[in-house]
Backbone as a chain_set.jsonl record, in Angstrom:
{"seq": "MLTGLIGIAYYAKNNTTLQDPEMVFVTFSNILFHPYITGFLLSAILASIMSSISSQLLVISSAVTEDFYKTFFRR", "coords": {"N": [[-5.344, -9.681, -12.494], [-4.53, -10.798, -14.858], [-1.826, -11.068, -14.385], [-1.79, -13.098, -12.463], [-2.791, -15.261, -13.971], [-0.795, -15.535, -15.919], [1.315, -16.13, -14.227], [0.455, -18.613, -13.183], [0.56, -20.17, -15.516], [3.302, -19.976, -16.071], [4.533, -21.182, -13.804], [3.414, -23.717, -13.971], [4.47, -24.62, -16.376], [7.214, -24.744, -15.817], [7.316, -26.62, -13.843], [7.417, -25.918, -11.106], [6.708, -24.916, -7.733], [4.768, -22.513, -6.006], [5.208, -20.974, -2.982], [3.541, -19.14, -1.568], [0.614, -18.234, -2.913], [-0.429, -15.643, -3.095], [1.713, -14.043, -3.435], [2.447, -14.0, -6.066], [2.842, -11.917, -7.943], [5.027, -10.48, -6.897], [7.026, -12.462, -6.773], [7.135, -13.244, -9.46], [7.895, -10.836, -10.628], [10.443, -10.563, -9.543], [11.72, -12.636, -10.858], [11.587, -11.883, -13.562], [12.537, -9.197, -13.829], [15.079, -6.693, -13.13], [16.227, -6.081, -9.779], [15.9, -3.334, -9.034], [13.939, -2.385, -10.787], [11.853, -4.055, -10.055], [11.449, -3.151, -7.43], [10.587, -0.561, -8.024], [8.172, -1.119, -9.367], [6.717, -2.354, -7.296], [6.603, -0.24, -5.482], [5.038, 1.511, -6.947], [2.599, 0.162, -6.96], [2.043, 0.237, -4.22], [1.811, 3.007, -3.903], [-0.495, 3.531, -5.412], [-2.381, 2.148, -3.903], [-2.26, 3.587, -1.498], [-3.183, 6.066, -2.387], [-5.815, 5.48, -3.117], [-6.84, 4.733, -0.62], [-6.56, 7.119, 0.817], [-8.355, 8.763, -0.541], [-10.78, 7.463, -0.015], [-10.871, 7.726, 2.78], [-11.13, 10.5, 2.982], [-13.672, 10.907, 1.847], [-15.281, 9.43, 3.634], [-14.774, 10.76, 6.086], [-15.715, 13.324, 5.476], [-18.445, 12.827, 4.994], [-19.299, 11.787, 7.488], [-18.68, 13.936, 9.198], [-20.292, 15.963, 8.12], [-22.862, 14.839, 8.524], [-22.983, 14.542, 11.368], [-22.537, 17.178, 12.138], [-24.738, 18.572, 11.05], [-26.74, 17.258, 12.449], [-26.288, 17.761, 15.22], [-25.784, 20.529, 15.479], [-27.437, 21.88, 13.721], [-27.315, 23.867, 11.559]], "CA": [[-5.842, -10.981, -12.851], [-3.676, -11.307, -15.923], [-0.56, -11.467, -13.767], [-2.012, -14.403, -11.847], [-2.911, -16.285, -15.013], [0.537, -15.731, -16.494], [2.096, -16.82, -13.198], [0.035, -20.021, -13.155], [1.115, -20.824, -16.702], [4.758, -20.038, -15.934], [4.91, -22.179, -12.803], [3.016, -25.037, -14.468], [5.407, -25.008, -17.431], [8.528, -25.031, -15.237], [7.149, -27.627, -12.79], [7.807, -25.377, -9.806], [5.571, -24.552, -6.898], [4.824, -21.208, -5.363], [4.889, -21.165, -1.566], [2.397, -18.299, -1.221], [0.013, -17.794, -4.176], [-0.679, -14.207, -3.109], [2.974, -13.374, -3.752], [2.8, -14.327, -7.445], [3.362, -10.736, -8.629], [6.358, -10.174, -6.371], [7.939, -13.523, -7.202], [7.268, -13.177, -10.913], [8.679, -9.634, -10.927], [11.84, -10.863, -9.217], [12.26, -13.522, -11.896], [11.66, -11.228, -14.867], [13.147, -7.876, -13.874], [16.158, -6.306, -12.229], [15.638, -5.713, -8.476], [15.496, -1.932, -8.99], [12.663, -2.272, -11.498], [10.871, -4.709, -9.193], [11.158, -2.209, -6.351], [9.792, 0.528, -8.587], [6.825, -1.639, -9.607], [6.046, -2.555, -6.014], [6.301, 1.069, -4.895], [3.912, 2.065, -7.707], [1.393, -0.485, -6.438], [1.812, 0.791, -2.889], [1.346, 4.386, -4.07], [-1.893, 3.519, -5.854], [-3.19, 1.726, -2.753], [-2.321, 4.709, -0.557], [-4.026, 7.092, -2.987], [-7.207, 5.035, -2.991], [-7.222, 4.783, 0.792], [-6.718, 8.514, 1.244], [-9.604, 9.262, -1.117], [-11.891, 6.879, 0.742], [-10.9, 8.356, 4.1], [-11.659, 11.85, 2.816], [-15.114, 10.796, 1.632], [-15.906, 8.981, 4.88], [-14.705, 11.819, 7.101], [-16.612, 14.411, 5.066], [-19.829, 12.397, 5.201], [-19.564, 11.694, 8.925], [-18.656, 15.288, 9.75], [-21.493, 16.657, 7.649], [-24.033, 14.266, 9.19], [-22.977, 14.904, 12.785], [-22.63, 18.631, 12.265], [-26.131, 18.958, 10.819], [-27.593, 16.671, 13.483], [-26.105, 18.36, 16.54], [-25.744, 21.991, 15.474], [-28.573, 22.295, 12.875], [-27.083, 25.143, 10.873]], "C": [[-4.953, -11.609, -13.92], [-2.334, -11.776, -15.376], [-0.68, -12.841, -13.131], [-2.1, -15.515, -12.871], [-1.564, -16.577, -15.669], [1.427, -16.469, -15.506], [1.746, -18.289, -13.103], [0.627, -20.766, -14.338], [2.628, -20.988, -16.591], [5.17, -21.138, -14.969], [4.501, -23.586, -13.226], [3.999, -25.532, -15.528], [6.754, -25.424, -16.85], [8.487, -26.051, -14.11], [7.688, -27.151, -11.443], [6.548, -25.022, -9.025], [5.829, -23.193, -6.26], [4.374, -21.388, -3.923], [3.641, -20.39, -1.153], [1.784, -17.759, -2.513], [-0.268, -16.294, -4.24], [0.577, -13.409, -3.453], [3.394, -13.608, -5.203], [3.373, -13.113, -8.172], [4.779, -10.424, -8.19], [7.372, -11.197, -6.869], [8.194, -13.453, -8.701], [8.074, -11.95, -11.33], [10.155, -9.855, -10.626], [12.485, -11.749, -10.263], [12.515, -12.747, -13.185], [12.521, -9.97, -14.91], [14.319, -7.744, -12.914], [15.535, -5.882, -10.895], [15.212, -4.25, -8.367], [14.145, -1.726, -9.671], [11.553, -2.922, -10.684], [10.48, -3.797, -8.039], [10.31, -1.045, -6.823], [8.353, 0.084, -8.828], [6.048, -1.812, -8.304], [5.72, -1.231, -5.335], [5.164, 1.757, -5.65], [2.592, 1.456, -7.238], [1.047, 0.079, -5.07], [1.29, 2.226, -2.974], [-0.112, 4.428, -4.523], [-2.823, 3.085, -4.73], [-3.349, 2.883, -1.772], [-3.207, 5.832, -1.093], [-5.496, 6.728, -2.859], [-7.688, 5.125, -1.551], [-7.433, 6.222, 1.241], [-8.001, 9.117, 0.68], [-10.805, 8.736, -0.353], [-12.003, 7.491, 2.133], [-11.45, 9.776, 4.031], [-13.172, 11.822, 2.648], [-15.826, 10.414, 2.92], [-15.905, 10.093, 5.922], [-15.611, 12.989, 6.742], [-18.071, 14.046, 5.318], [-20.184, 12.346, 6.68], [-19.613, 13.078, 9.554], [-19.907, 16.057, 9.358], [-22.739, 16.139, 8.366], [-24.092, 14.66, 10.658], [-23.153, 16.412, 12.978], [-24.071, 19.092, 12.08], [-27.05, 18.429, 11.91], [-27.488, 17.436, 14.793], [-26.172, 19.888, 16.55], [-26.829, 22.623, 14.614], [-28.379, 23.676, 12.231], [-27.407, 25.047, 9.428]], "O": [[-4.665, -12.806, -13.882], [-1.774, -12.764, -15.85], [0.231, -13.661, -13.246], [-1.548, -16.596, -12.666], [-1.235, -17.732, -15.94], [2.207, -17.337, -15.898], [2.633, -19.129, -12.959], [1.14, -21.874, -14.181], [3.172, -22.023, -16.975], [6.055, -21.938, -15.276], [5.176, -24.553, -12.872], [4.323, -26.719, -15.575], [7.372, -26.367, -17.346], [9.512, -26.323, -13.485], [8.344, -27.91, -10.729], [5.47, -24.852, -9.594], [6.97, -22.8, -6.017], [3.282, -21.896, -3.67], [2.777, -20.93, -0.461], [2.387, -16.898, -3.153], [-0.339, -15.73, -5.332], [0.491, -12.213, -3.733], [4.565, -13.436, -5.542], [4.313, -13.267, -8.952], [5.639, -10.134, -9.021], [8.452, -10.833, -7.333], [9.331, -13.587, -9.154], [8.851, -12.016, -12.283], [11.02, -9.39, -11.368], [13.68, -11.623, -10.528], [13.547, -12.935, -13.828], [13.169, -9.702, -15.921], [14.518, -8.565, -12.019], [14.416, -5.37, -10.885], [14.244, -3.953, -7.667], [13.305, -0.974, -9.177], [10.437, -2.404, -10.627], [9.3, -3.687, -7.709], [9.416, -0.591, -6.109], [7.417, 0.825, -8.529], [4.872, -1.46, -8.22], [4.682, -1.106, -4.686], [4.401, 2.513, -5.049], [1.585, 2.156, -7.133], [-0.117, 0.367, -4.792], [0.418, 2.614, -2.197], [-0.878, 5.274, -4.062], [-3.936, 3.599, -4.614], [-4.446, 3.131, -1.272], [-3.911, 6.481, -0.319], [-6.326, 7.575, -2.529], [-8.816, 5.546, -1.294], [-8.383, 6.512, 1.968], [-8.664, 9.903, 1.358], [-11.744, 9.482, -0.075], [-13.108, 7.747, 2.612], [-12.165, 10.206, 4.936], [-13.877, 12.633, 3.249], [-16.853, 11.0, 3.264], [-16.923, 10.341, 6.568], [-16.217, 13.587, 7.631], [-18.844, 14.873, 5.804], [-21.251, 12.809, 7.081], [-20.499, 13.36, 10.36], [-20.51, 16.731, 10.192], [-23.587, 16.933, 8.773], [-25.146, 15.072, 11.143], [-23.852, 16.848, 13.893], [-24.571, 19.906, 12.857], [-28.034, 19.08, 12.261], [-28.509, 17.729, 15.414], [-26.583, 20.474, 17.551], [-27.113, 23.81, 14.774], [-29.235, 24.549, 12.374], [-27.271, 26.029, 8.699]]}, "num_chains": 1, "name": "protein.A"}
């Protein structure tokens, strides 16, 4: 959220427009940092998303397996 607010202030101050508002972090990172650092930041975001998704998939699969297993095999 803070990145979006800073991006709005930056683009308003420089009288520029952003083509896609959802790309404010990527665009702002490209302006502020070296491309290698930007790539590292974006890969860190992707890694956190993948970690969250894998945790959610584990919880869902465990719950579904436990429910079906108890329902059909009653052990």
